[in-house]
Coordinates of C-alpha atoms and ligand atoms in Angstrom, one line a residue:
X1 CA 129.2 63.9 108.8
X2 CA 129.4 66.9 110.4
X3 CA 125.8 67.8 110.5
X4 CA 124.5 64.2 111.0
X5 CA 126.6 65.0 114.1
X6 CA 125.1 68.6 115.0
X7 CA 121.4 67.6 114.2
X8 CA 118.5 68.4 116.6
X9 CA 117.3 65.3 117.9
X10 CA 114.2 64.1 117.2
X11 CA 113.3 63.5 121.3
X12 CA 114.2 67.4 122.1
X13 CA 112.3 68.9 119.3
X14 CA 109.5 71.1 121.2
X15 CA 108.1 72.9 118.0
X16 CA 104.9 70.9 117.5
X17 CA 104.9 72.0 113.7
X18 CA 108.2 70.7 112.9
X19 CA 107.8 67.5 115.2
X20 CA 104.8 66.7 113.2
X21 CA 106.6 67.2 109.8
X22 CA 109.5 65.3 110.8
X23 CA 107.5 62.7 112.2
X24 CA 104.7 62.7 109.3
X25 CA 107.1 64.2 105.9
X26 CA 110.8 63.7 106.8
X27 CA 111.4 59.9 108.6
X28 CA 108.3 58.2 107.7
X29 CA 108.6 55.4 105.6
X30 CA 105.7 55.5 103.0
X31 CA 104.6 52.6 100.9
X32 CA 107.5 52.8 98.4
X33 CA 105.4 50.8 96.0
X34 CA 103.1 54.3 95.0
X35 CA 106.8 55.6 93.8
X36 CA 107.4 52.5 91.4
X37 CA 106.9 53.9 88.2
X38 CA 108.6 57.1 89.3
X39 CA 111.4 54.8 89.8
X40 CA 111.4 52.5 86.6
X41 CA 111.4 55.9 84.9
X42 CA 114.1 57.1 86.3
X43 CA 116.3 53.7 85.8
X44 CA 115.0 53.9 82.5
X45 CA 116.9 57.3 82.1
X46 CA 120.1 55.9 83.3
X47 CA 120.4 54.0 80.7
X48 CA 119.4 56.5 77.6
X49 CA 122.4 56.9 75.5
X50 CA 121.1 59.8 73.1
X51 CA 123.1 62.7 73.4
X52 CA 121.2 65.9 73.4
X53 CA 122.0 69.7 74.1
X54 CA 122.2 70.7 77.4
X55 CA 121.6 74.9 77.3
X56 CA 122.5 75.7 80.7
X57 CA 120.9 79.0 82.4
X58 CA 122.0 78.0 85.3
X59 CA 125.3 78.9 87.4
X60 CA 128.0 77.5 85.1
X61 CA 126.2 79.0 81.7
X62 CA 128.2 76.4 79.9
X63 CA 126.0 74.7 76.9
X64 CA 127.6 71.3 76.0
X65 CA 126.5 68.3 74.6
X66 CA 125.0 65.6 77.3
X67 CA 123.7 61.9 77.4
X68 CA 119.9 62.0 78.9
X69 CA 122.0 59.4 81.0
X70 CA 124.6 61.7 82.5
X71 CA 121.5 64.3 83.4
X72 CA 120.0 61.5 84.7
X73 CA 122.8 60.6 86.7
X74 CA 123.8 64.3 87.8
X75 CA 121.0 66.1 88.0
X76 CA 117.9 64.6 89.4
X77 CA 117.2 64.6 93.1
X78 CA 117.2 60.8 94.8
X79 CA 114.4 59.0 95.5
X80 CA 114.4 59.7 99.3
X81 CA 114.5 63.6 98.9
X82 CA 111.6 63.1 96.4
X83 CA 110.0 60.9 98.0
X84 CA 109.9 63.6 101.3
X85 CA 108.8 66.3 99.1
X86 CA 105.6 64.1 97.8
X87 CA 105.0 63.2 101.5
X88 CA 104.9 66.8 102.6
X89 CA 102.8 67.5 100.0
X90 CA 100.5 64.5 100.5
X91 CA 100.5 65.0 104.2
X92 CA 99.4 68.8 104.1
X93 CA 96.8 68.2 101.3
X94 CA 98.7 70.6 99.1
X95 CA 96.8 72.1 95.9
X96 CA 99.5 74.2 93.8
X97 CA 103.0 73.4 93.6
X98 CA 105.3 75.5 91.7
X99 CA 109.1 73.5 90.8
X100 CA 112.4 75.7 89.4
X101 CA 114.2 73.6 87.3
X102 CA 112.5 70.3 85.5
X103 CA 115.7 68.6 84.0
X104 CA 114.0 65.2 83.2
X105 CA 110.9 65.3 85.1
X106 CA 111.4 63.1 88.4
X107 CA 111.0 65.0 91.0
X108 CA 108.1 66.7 89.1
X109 CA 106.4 63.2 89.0
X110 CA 106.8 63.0 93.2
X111 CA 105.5 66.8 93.1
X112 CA 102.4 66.0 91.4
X113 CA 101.5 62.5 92.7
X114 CA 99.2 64.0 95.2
X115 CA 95.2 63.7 94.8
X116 CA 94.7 67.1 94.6
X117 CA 97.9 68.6 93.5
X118 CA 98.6 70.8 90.8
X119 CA 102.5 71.2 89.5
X120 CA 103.8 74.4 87.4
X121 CA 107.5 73.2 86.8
X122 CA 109.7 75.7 84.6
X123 CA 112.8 74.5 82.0
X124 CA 115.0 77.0 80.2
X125 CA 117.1 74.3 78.6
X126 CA 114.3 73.0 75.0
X127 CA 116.0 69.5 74.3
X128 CA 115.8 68.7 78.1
X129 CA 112.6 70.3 78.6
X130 CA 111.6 67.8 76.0
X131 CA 112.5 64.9 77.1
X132 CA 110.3 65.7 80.4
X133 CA 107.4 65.6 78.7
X134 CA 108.2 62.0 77.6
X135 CA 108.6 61.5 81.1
X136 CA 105.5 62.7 82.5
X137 CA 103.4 60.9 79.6
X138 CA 105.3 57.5 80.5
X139 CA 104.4 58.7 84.5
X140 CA 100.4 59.4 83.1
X141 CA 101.0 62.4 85.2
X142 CA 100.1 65.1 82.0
X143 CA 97.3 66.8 83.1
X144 CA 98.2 67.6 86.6
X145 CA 101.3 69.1 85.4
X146 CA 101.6 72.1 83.3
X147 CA 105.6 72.5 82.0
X148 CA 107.0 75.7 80.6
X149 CA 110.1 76.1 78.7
X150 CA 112.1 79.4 79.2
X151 CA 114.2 80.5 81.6
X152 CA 113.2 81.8 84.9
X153 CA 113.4 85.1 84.5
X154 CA 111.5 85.1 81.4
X155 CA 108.7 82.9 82.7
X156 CA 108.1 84.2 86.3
X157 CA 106.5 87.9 86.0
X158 CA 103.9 86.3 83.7
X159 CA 103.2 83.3 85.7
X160 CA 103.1 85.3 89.0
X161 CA 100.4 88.0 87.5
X162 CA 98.3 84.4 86.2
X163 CA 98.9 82.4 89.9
X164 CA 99.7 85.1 93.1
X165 CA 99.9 81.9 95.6
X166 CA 101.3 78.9 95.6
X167 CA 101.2 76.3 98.7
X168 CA 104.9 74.6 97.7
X169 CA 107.6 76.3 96.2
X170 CA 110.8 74.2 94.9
X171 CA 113.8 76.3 93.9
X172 CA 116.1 74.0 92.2
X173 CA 117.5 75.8 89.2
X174 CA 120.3 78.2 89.2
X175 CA 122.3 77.4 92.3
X176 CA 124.2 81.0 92.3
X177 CA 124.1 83.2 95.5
X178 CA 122.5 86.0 93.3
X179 CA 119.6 84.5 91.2
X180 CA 118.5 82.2 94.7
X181 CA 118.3 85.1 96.5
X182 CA 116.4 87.6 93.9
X183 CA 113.9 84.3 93.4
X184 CA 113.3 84.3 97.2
X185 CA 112.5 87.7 97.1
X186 CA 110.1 87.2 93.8
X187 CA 108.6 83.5 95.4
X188 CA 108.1 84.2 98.7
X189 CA 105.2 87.0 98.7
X190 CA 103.4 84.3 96.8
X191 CA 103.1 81.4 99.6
X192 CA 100.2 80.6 100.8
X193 CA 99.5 80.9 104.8
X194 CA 100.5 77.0 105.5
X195 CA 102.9 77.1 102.6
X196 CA 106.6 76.1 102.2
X197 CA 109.7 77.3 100.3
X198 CA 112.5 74.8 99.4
X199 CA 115.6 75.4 98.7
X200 CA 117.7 72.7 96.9
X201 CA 121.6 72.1 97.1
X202 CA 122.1 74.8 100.1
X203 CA 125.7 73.7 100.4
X204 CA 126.5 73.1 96.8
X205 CA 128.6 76.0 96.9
X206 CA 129.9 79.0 98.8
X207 CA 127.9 81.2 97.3
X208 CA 124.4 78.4 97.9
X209 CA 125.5 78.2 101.7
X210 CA 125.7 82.3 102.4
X211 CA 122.0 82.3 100.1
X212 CA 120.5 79.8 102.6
X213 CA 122.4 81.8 105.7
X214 CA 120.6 85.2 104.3
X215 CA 117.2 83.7 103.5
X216 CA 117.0 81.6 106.5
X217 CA 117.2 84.9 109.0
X218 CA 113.9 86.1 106.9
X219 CA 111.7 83.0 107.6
X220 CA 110.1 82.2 111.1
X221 CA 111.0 78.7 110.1
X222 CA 113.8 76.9 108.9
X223 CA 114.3 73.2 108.6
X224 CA 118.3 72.4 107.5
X225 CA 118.1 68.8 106.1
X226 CA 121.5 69.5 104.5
X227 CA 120.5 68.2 100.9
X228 CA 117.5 70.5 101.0
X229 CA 116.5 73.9 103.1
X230 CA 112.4 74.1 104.1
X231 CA 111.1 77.7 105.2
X232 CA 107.8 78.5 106.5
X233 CA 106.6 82.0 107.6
X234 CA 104.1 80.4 110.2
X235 CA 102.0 83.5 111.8
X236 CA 102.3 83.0 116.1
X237 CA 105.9 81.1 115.9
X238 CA 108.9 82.4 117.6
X239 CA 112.1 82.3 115.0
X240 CA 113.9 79.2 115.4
X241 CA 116.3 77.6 112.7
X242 CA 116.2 73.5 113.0
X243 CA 119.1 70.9 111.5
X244 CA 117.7 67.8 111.1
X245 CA 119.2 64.4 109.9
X246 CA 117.3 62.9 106.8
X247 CA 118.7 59.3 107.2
Ligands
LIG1 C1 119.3 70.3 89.1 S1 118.3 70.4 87.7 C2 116.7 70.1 88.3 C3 116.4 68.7 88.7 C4 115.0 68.3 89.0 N1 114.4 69.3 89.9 C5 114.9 66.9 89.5 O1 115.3 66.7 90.7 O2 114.3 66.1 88.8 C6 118.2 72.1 87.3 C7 117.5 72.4 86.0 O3 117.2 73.8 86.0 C8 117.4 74.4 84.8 N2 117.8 75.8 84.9 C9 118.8 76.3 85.6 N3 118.8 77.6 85.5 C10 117.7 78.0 84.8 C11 117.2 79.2 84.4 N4 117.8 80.4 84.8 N5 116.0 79.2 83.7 C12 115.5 78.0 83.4 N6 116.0 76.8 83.7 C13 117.1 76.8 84.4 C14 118.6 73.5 84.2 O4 118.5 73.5 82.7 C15 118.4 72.2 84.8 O5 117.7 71.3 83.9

């Protein structure tokens, strides 16, 4: 409430490259019916009772045993964050996308359903990891996405040496103030000139909302939809930190 409250609004917004986004990305409507079979999927998943087990790198480090139904329900970003993400990515003709943190495999699917985009998505947790692939063969999204299991740490030096730029970078693994802000530091050398990095879940926790404070104040750009942080390092624009309403 409160930032729906404190958000820009959209008729005083004078930076042309976040007017456009907004305008183009963030409130535009697409055709939801491209995002169907995302979306069957994902109801599809909410209804898996298999339990499988969940091997969490991430900030609570606590492995336990899951339904693929309480992931899906938990875990996965909604349709209207994904579906911004896949406009962004559509809109700016973006090649190489690079996602932190699979779980399933939805918001993969709206990464890679672009023409001529290209996802790398990374998943420590193996019986997670595996049911993503069954989601991206029901999505007949396989060959535009490559998915790695191991953890982060294990997967990025490698990965970084193989790919040095990436035009999208999603960070939505391992919500601690520590690991988000040593990723930054690993991620961001590697964006292209027009690229973007997003940070999920900046107010998940204490420790999320001083990582998104500090990284913010290193980025020319920052776009605070609440659910999700954008940063660009746009060459020629004066600093300027945006809050912006998503519905
Ligand atoms: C919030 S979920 C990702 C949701 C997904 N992006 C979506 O919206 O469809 C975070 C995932 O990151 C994985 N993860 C967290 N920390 C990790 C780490 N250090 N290495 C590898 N995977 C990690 C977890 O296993 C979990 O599946």
């Amino acid at each position: 409430m409160q930032h729906y409250l404190t958000a820009t609004r959209i008729d005083v917004l004078h930076s042309p490259f976040v007017f456009e986004l907004y305008q183009n990305c963030i409130a535009k409507e697409s055709n939801l019916g491209q995002y169907q079979n995302i979306e069957k999927i994902r109801e599809h998943l909410r209804s898996v009772q298999t339990e499988i087990n969940f091997e969490d790198f991430g900030a609570s480090q606590k492995s336990r045993t899951v339904t693929v139904k309480e992931l899906a329900k938990q875990h996965l970003k909604p349709a209207r964050i994904g579906q911004i993400l896949n406009r962004i990515i559509q809109f700016k003709n973006y090649y190489s996308v690079l996602e932190l943190g699979t779980s399933l495999g939805i918001t993969a699917c709206y990464l890679a359903n672009s023409p001529n985009a290209h996802l790398t998505t990374l998943e420590g947790s193996k019986a997670v990891w595996e049911q993503a692939q069954l989601t991206f063969e029901k999505a007949e999204l396989g060959p535009k996405i490559v998915s790695q299991l191991g953890t982060f740490d294990s997967l990025l030096p490698a990965l970084i040496q193989k790919q040095p730029q990436y035009d999208l970078i999603f960070i939505d693994g391992n919500h601690s103030y520590e690991a988000t802000l040593r990723y930054v530091e690993m991620l961001s050398p590697l964006l292209s000139k027009n690229g973007l990095l997003i940070l999920d879940d900046i107010y998940w926790s204490p420790g999320m909302t001083m990582a998104w404070r500090e990284t913010r104040e290193k980025f020319t750009v920052s776009i605070d939809l609440f659910f999700i942080g954008i940063l660009s390092n746009r060459i020629g624009q004066v600093k300027e930190d945006f809050k912006l309403r998503v519905w």
